Short mmCIF file of C-alpha atoms and ligand atoms in Angstrom, two decimals:
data_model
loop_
_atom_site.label_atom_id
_atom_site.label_comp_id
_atom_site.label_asym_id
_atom_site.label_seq_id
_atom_site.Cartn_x
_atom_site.Cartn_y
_atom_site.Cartn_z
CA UNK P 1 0.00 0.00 0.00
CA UNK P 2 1.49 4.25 -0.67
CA UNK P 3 2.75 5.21 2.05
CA UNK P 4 1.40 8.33 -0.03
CA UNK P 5 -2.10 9.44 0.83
CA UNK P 6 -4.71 10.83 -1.06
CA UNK P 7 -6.82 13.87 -0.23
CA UNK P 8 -10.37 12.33 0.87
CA UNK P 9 -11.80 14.67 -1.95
CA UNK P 10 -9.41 13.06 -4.30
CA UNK P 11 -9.95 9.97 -2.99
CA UNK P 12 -13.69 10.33 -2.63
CA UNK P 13 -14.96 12.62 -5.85
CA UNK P 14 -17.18 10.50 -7.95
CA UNK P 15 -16.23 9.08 -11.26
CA UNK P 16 -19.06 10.18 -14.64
CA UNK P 17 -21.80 8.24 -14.55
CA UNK P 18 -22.43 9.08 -17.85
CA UNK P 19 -19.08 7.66 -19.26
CA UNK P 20 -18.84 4.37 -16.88
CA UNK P 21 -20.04 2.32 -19.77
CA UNK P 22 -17.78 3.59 -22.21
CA UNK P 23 -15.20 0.89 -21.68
CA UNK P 24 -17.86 -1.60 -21.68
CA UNK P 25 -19.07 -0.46 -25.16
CA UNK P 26 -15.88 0.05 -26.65
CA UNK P 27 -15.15 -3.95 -25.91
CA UNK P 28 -18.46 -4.69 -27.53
CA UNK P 29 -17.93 -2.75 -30.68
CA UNK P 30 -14.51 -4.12 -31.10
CA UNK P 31 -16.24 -7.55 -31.07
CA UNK P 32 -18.36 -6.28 -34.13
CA UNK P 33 -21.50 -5.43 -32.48
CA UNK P 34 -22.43 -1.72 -33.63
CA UNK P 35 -23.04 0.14 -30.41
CA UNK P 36 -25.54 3.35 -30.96
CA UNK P 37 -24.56 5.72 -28.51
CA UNK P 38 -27.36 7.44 -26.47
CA UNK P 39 -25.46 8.35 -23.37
CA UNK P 40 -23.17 11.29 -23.72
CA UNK P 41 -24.54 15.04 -24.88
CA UNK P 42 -22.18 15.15 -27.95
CA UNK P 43 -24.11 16.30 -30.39
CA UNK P 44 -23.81 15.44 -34.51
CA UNK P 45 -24.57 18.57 -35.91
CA UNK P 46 -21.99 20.00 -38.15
CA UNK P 47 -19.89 22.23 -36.43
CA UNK P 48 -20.81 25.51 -38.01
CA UNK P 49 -18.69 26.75 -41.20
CA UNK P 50 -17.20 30.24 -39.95
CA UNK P 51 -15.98 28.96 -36.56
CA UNK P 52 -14.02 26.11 -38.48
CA UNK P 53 -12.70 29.09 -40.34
CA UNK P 54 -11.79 30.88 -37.83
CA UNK P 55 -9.23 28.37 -36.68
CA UNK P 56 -7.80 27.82 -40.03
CA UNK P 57 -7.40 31.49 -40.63
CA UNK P 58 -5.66 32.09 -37.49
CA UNK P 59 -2.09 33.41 -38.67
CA UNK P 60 -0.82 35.32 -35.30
CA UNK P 61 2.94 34.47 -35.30
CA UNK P 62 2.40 34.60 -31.42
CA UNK P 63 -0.09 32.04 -29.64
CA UNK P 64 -0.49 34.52 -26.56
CA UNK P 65 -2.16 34.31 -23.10
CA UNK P 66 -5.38 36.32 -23.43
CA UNK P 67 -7.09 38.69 -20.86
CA UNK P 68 -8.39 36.65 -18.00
CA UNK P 69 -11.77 37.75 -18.16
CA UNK P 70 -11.64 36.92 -22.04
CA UNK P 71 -10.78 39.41 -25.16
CA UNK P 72 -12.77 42.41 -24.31
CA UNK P 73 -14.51 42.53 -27.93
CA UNK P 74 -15.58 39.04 -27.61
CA UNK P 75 -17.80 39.97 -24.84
CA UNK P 76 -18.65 43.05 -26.15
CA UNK P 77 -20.20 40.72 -28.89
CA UNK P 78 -21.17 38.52 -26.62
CA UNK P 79 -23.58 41.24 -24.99
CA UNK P 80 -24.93 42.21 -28.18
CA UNK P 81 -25.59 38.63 -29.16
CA UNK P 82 -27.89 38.59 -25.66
CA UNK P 83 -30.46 40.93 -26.56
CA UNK P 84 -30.54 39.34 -30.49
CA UNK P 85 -30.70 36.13 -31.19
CA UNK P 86 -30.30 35.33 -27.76
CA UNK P 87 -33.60 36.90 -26.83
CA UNK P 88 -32.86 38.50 -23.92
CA UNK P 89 -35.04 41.45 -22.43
CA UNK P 90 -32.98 43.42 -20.54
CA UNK P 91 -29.27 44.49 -22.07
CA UNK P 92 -26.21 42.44 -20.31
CA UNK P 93 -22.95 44.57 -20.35
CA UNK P 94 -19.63 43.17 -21.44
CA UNK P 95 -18.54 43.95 -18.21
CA UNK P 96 -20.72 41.43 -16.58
CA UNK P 97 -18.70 38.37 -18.75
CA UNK P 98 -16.35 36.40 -17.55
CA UNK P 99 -15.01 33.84 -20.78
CA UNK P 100 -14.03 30.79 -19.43
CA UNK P 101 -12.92 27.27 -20.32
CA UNK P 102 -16.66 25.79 -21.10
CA UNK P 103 -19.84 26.15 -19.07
CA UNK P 104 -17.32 23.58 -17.07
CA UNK P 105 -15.26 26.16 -15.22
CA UNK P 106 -17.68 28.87 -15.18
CA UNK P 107 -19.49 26.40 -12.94
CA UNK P 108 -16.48 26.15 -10.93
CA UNK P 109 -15.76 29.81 -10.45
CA UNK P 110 -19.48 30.63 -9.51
CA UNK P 111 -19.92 28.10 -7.55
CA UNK P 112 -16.30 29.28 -5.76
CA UNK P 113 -17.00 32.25 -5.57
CA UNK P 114 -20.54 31.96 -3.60
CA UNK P 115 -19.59 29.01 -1.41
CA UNK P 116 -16.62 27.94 1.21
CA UNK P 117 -15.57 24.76 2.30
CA UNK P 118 -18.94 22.95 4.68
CA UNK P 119 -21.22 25.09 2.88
CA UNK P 120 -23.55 23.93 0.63
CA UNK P 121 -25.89 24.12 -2.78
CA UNK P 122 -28.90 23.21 -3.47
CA UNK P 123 -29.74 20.89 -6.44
CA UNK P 124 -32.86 19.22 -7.80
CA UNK P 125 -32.31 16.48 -9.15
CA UNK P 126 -32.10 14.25 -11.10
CA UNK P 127 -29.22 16.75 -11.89
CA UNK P 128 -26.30 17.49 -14.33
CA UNK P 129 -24.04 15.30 -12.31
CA UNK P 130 -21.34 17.74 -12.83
CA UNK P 131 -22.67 20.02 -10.03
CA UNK P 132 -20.90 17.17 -7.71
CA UNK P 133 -17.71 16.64 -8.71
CA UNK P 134 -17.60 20.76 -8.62
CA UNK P 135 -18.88 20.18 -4.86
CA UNK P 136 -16.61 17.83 -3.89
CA UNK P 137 -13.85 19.52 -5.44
CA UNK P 138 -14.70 22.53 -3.93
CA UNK P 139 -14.98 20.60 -0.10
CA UNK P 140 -19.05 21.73 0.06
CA UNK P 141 -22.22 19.44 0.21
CA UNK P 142 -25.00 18.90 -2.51
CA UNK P 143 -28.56 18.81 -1.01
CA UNK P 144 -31.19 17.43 -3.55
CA UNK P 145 -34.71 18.68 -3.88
CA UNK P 146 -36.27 15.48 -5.67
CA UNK P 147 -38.51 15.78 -9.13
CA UNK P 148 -40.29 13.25 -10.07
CA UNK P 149 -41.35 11.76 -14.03
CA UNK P 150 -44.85 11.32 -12.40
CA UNK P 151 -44.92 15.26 -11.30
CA UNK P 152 -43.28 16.34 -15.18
CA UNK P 153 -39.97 16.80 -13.56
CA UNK P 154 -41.32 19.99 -12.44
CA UNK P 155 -39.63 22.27 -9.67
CA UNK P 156 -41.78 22.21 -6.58
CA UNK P 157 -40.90 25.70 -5.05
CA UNK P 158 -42.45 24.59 -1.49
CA UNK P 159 -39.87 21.60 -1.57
CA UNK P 160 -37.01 24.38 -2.62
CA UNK P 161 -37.47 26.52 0.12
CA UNK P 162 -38.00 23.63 2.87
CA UNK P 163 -34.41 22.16 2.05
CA UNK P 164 -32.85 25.72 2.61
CA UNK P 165 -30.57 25.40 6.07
CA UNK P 166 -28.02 27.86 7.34
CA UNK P 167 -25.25 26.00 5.18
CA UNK P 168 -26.78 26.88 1.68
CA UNK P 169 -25.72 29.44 -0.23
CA UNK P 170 -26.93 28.50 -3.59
CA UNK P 171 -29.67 27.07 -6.02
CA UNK P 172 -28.11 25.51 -9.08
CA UNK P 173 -30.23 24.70 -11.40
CA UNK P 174 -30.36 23.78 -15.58
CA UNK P 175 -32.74 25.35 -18.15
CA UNK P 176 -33.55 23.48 -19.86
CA UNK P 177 -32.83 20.40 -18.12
CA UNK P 178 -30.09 17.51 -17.91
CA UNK P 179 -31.26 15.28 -17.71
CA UNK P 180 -35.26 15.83 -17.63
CA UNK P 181 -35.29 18.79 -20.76
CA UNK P 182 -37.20 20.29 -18.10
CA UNK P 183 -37.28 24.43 -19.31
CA UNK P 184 -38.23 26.58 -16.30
CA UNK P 185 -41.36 29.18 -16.95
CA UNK P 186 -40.72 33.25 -16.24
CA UNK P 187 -42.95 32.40 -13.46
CA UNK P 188 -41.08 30.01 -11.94
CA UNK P 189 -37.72 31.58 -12.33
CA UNK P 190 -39.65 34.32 -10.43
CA UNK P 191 -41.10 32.28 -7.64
CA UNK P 192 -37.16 30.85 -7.29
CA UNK P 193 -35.65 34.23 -7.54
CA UNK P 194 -38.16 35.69 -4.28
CA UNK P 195 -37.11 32.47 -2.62
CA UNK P 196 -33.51 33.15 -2.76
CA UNK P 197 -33.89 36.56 -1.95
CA UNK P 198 -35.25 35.77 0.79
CA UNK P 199 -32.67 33.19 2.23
CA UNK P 200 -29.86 35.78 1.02
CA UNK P 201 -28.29 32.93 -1.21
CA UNK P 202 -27.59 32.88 -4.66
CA UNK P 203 -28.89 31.71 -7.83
CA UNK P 204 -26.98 29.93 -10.84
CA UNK P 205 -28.74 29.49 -13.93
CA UNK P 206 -27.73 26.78 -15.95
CA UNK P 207 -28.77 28.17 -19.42
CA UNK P 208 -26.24 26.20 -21.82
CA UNK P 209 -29.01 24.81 -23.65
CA UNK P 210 -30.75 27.95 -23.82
CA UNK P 211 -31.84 28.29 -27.60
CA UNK P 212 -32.91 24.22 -27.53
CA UNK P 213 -36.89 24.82 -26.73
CA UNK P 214 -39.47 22.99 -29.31
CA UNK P 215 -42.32 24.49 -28.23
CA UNK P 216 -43.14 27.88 -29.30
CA UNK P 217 -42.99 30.49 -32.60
CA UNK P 218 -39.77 30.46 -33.92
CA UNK P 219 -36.79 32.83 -32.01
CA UNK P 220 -38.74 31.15 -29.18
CA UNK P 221 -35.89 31.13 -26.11
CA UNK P 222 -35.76 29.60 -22.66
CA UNK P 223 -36.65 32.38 -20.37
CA UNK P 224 -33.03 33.98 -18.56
CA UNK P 225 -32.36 34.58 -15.32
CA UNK P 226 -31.03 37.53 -16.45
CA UNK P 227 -34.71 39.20 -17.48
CA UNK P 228 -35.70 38.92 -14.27
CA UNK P 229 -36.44 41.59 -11.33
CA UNK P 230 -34.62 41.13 -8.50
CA UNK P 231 -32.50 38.75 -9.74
CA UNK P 232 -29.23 41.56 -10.40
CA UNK P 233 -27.54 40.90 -7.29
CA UNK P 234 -28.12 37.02 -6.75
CA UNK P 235 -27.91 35.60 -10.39
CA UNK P 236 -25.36 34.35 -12.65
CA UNK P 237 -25.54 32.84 -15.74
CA UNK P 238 -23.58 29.68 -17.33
CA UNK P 239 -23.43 29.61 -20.90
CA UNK P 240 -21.05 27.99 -23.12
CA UNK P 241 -20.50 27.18 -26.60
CA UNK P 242 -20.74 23.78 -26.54
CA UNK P 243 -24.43 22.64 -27.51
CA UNK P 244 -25.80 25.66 -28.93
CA UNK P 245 -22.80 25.59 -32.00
CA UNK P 246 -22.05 22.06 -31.61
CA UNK P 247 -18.25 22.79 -30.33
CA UNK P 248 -17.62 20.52 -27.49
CA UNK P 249 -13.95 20.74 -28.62
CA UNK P 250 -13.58 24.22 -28.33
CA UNK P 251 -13.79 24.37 -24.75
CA UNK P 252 -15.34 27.77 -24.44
CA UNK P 253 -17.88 29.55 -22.49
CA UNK P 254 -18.56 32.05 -20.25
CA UNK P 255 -20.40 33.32 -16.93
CA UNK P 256 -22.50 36.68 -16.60
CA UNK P 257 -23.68 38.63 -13.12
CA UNK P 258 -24.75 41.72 -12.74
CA UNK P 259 -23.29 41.10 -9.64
CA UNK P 260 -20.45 43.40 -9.57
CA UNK P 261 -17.99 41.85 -6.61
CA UNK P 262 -19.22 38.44 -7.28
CA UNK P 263 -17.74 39.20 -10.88
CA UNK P 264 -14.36 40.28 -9.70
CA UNK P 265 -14.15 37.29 -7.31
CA UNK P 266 -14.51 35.03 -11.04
CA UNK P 267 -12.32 37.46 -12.67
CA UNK P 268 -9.53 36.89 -9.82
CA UNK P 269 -10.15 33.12 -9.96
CA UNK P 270 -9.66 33.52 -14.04
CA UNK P 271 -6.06 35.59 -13.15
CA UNK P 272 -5.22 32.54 -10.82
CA UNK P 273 -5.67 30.43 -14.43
CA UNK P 274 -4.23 32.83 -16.68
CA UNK P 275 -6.21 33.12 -19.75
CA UNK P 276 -9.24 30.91 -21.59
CA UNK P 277 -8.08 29.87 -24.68
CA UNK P 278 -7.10 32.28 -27.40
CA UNK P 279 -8.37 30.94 -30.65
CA UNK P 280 -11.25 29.40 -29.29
CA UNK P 281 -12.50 32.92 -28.62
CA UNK P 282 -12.13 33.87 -32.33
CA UNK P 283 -13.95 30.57 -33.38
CA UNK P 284 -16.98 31.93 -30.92
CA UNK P 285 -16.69 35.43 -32.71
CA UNK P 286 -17.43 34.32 -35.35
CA UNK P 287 -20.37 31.79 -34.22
CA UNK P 288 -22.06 34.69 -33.23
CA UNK P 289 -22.50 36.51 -36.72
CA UNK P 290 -24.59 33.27 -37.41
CA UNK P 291 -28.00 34.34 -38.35
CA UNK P 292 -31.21 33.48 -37.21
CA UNK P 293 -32.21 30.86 -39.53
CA UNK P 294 -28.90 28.59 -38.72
CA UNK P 295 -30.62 28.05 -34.80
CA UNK P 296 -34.21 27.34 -36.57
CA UNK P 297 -32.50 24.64 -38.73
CA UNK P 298 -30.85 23.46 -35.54
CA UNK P 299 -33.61 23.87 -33.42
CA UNK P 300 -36.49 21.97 -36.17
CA UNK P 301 -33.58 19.02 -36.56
CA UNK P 302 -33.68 18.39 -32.72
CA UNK P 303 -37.29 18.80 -32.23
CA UNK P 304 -37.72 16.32 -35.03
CA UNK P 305 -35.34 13.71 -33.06
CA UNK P 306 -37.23 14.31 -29.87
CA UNK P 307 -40.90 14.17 -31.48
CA UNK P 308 -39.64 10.30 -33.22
CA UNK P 309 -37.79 9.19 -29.97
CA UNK P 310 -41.09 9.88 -27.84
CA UNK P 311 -43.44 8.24 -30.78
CA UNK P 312 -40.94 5.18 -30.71
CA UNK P 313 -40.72 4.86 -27.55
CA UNK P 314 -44.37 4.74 -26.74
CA UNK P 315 -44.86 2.66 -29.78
CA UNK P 316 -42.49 0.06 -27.23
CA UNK P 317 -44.89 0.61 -24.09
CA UNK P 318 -42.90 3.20 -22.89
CA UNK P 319 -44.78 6.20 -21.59
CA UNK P 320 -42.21 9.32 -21.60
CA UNK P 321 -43.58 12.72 -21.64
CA UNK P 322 -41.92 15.07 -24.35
CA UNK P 323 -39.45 17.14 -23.39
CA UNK P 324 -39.68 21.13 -23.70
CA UNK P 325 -35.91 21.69 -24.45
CA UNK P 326 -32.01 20.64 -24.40
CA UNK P 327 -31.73 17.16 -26.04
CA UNK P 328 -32.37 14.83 -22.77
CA UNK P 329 -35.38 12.27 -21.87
CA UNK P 330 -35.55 10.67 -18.67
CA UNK P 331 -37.31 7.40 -19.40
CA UNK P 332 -38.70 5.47 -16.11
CA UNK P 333 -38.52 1.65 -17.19
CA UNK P 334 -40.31 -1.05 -15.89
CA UNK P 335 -36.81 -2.50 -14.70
CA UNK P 336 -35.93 -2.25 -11.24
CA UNK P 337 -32.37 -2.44 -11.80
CA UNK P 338 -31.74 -0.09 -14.87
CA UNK P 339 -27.82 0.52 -14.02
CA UNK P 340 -27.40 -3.66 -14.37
CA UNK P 341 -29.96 -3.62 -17.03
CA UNK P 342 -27.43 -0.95 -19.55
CA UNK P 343 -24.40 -2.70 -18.50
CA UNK P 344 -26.20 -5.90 -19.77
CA UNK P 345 -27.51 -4.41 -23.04
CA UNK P 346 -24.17 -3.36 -23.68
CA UNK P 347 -22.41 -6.48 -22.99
CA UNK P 348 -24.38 -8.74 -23.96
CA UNK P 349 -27.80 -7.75 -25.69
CA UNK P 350 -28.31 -7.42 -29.01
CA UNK P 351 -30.77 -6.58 -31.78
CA UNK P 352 -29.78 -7.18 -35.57
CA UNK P 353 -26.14 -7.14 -34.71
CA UNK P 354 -26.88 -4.13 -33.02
CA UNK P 355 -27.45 -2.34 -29.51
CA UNK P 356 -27.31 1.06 -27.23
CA UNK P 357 -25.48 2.51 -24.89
CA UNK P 358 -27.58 4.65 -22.49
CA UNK P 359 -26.69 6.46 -19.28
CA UNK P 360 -28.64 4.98 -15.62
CA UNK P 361 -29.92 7.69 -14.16
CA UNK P 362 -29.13 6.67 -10.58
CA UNK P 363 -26.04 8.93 -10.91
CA UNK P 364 -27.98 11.98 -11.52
CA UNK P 365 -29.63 11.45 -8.27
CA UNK P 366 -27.99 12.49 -4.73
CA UNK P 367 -30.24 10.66 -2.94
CA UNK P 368 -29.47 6.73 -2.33
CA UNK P 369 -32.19 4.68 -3.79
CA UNK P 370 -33.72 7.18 -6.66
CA UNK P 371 -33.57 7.03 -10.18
CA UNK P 372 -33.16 3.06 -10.10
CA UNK P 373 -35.54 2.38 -12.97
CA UNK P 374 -34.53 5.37 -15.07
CA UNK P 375 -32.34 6.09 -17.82
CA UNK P 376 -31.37 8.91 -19.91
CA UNK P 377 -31.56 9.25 -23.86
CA UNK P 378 -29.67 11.80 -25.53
CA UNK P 379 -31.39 12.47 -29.19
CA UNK P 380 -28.02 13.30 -30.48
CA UNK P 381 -28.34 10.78 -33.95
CA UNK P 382 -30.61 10.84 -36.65
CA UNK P 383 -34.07 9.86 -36.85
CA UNK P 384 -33.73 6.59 -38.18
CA UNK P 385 -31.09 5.21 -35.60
CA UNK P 386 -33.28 7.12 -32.58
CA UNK P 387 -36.05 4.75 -33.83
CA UNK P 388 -33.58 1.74 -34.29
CA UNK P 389 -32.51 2.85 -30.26
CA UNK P 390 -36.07 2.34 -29.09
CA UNK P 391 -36.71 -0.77 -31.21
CA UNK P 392 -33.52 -2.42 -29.19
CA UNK P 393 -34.37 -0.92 -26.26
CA UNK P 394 -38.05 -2.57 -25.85
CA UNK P 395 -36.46 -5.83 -27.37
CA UNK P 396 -33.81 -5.87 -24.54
CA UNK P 397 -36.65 -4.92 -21.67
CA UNK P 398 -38.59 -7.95 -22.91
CA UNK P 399 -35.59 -10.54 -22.77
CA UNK P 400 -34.31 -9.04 -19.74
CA UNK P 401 -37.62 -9.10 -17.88
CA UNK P 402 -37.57 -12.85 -19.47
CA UNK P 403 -34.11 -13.69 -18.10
CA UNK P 404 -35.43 -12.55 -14.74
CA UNK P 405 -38.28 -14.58 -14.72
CA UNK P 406 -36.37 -17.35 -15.59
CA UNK P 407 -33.93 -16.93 -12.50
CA UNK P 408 -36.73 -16.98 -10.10
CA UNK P 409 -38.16 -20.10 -11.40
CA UNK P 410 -34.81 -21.73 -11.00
CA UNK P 411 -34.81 -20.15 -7.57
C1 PLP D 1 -26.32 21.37 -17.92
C2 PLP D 1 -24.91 21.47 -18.35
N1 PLP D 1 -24.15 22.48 -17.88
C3 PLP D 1 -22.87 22.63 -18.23
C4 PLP D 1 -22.26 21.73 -19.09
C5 PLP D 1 -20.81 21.95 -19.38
O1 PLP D 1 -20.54 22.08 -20.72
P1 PLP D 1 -19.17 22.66 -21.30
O2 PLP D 1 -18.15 22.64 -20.23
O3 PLP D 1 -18.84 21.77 -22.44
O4 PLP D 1 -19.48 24.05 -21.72
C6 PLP D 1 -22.99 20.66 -19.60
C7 PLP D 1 -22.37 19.65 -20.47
O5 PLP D 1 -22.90 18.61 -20.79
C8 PLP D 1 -24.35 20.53 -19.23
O6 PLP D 1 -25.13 19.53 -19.68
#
């Protein structure tokens, strides 16, 4: 044994859920099985055209650091973009942006910069697991405020304010949803907002998904934070460009507060990292010339992949409701063991020399027990394999409830 100890956060900070099969579905594909991948929120849309451009036109004969807080004409942008196609109200200033490396560490430095070690946030889940490994890296506590399928996934405000204790000093909280797709109402956002005001703790909006709602005339956005009264000293945004311009890679994105100190605290933890990258931020200049028609074609493409997962699904039994935004569905099963269920469809189920890799939601619960006959779906491929996913999927709950049934009659 190391004579060399581990920090218990290092020692203790969970693992993805969402990835744990990976390995698992690697060996199976290398055996020749074709594994359709429904668990991570990597989406297939082309990468749009001018940010790939942008990288291939960069010519600097210097890769420098850039300003911590991000190139000061990106953000300028960035506010403009707000009150455009991002369909904001009420004008953000580039002085309330912090750029940062993905909706990742602008997660880190809010959460940071609200919290210290023993305190804790407040979650409902089933949640981004993310929030956790933030948590744990950051030595403070999650406490859950449970959704349910049955209820729509929706945020019980009563429940929200009744897990508030003298340790929290945040809600965070993603709309639209991962992994429910879940997009929170003006209203709501309002009746949170009061509630947090209240309690003197913070909000932090999860908005990465923010232009992936269905429902609604087109330019249709999930309602911000940020539009809110009352919400200038408690709120902060996460956005990134991850989903919205399909550039996982890029690693950018970016927190905004009106919150002046709150702010400076990110900016200070940004100067502690340096610098975001530098040609990532011209790549996400030049996403945000896109024009309005590019997110219609975006958003129509998901909204068709959500409307033929639901259909397929219920054609297999399943009842799902549809989901109002991201590119998520939490499906209950009627498996009691979905985590062992997954592992098995991956290992050893399949359909037409195919099968799917989905994520157990267990691990986007906090709370022992929950989420053990749920999964997640991300409608990240085309049509055609979404409705080859659900075919497999109520193939493999038939055998497996078989198999089962089969083991208790030997018992
Ligand atoms: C709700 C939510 N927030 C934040 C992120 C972080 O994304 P990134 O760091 O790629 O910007 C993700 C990624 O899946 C997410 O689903």
């Amino acid at each position: 044994m190391s004579t060399h100890q581990l920090s218990r956060r290092g020692a203790q900070v969970p693992s993805s859920p969402i990835r744990a099969l990976a390995a698992a579905a690697r060996a199976r594909a290398a055996g020749g099985t074709r594994v359709l991948y429904l668990n991570i929120g990597q989406p297939d849309v082309p990468t749009p055209k001018p940010m790939v451009q942008a990288y291939q036109n960069f010519d600097d004969t210097v890769l420098a650091y850039a300003p911590s807080d991000g190139f000061p004409e990106l953000r300028e942008k960035l506010a403009g973009w707000y009150t455009t196609i991002g369909g904001m109200r009420r004008r953000v200033q580039a002085d309330d942006i912090v750029v940062t490396t993905g909706g990742s560490e602008a997660l880190l430095f809010a959460m940071a910069a609200t919290t210290d070690p023993g305190d804790s946030i407040l979650v409902c889940e089933p949640y981004y697991t993310n929030y956790s490994g933030y948590a744990q890296l950051l030595g403070i506590n999650t406490r859950p405020v449970t959704c349910t399928a049955d209820d729509n996934w929706v945020v019980n405000p009563t429940r929200v304010e009744a897990a508030i204790d003298d340790t929290t000093r945040a809600l965070v909280i993603p709309t639209p949803g991962n992994p429910t797709g879940r997009v929170l109402t003006a209203k709501e956002l309002e009746h949170l907002v009061s509630i947090c005001d209240r309690h003197g703790i913070f909000m932090i909006s999860d908005e990465v998904y923010r232009e992936l709602v269905y429902d609604g005339p087109r330019g249709t956005r999930a309602p911000s934070l940020l539009d809110i009264d009352g919400s200038d000293e408690l709120g902060v945004v996460i956005d990134s460009a991850s989903k919205r311009w399909s550039a996982c890679g890029a690693r950018m994105g970016w927190l905004v507060t009106r919150n002046g100190q709150l702010r400076e605290a990110a900016l200070r933890f940004g100067q502690a990292r340096l610098s975001p990258a530098t040609v990532d931020q011209y790549a996400v200049a030049a996403a945000l010339d896109l024009p309005a028609a590019w997110y219609d074609d975006m958003i129509d493409e998901y909204r068709r992949r959500r409307d033929t997962l639901v259909s397929a699904l219920h054609e297999q039994g399943l009842e799902v409701t549809s989901p109002q935004g991201a590119f998520y569905l939490a499906v209950p099963l009627p498996i009691d063991d979905a985590e062992a269920f997954c592992h098995w469809l991956v290992t050893d189920f399949e359909l037409d020399g195919e099968t799917v890799c989905l994520a157990p939601l267990s691990g986007f619960y906090a709370t022992p027990g929950e989420g053990r006959d749920e999964v997640r779906m991300t409608y990240v491929l085309e049509c055609e394999k979404l409705e080859r996913c659900a075919r497999i999927l109520g193939a493999g709950i038939k055998a497996w409830s078989a198999r089962s049934e089969g083991e208790q009659a030997e018992a």
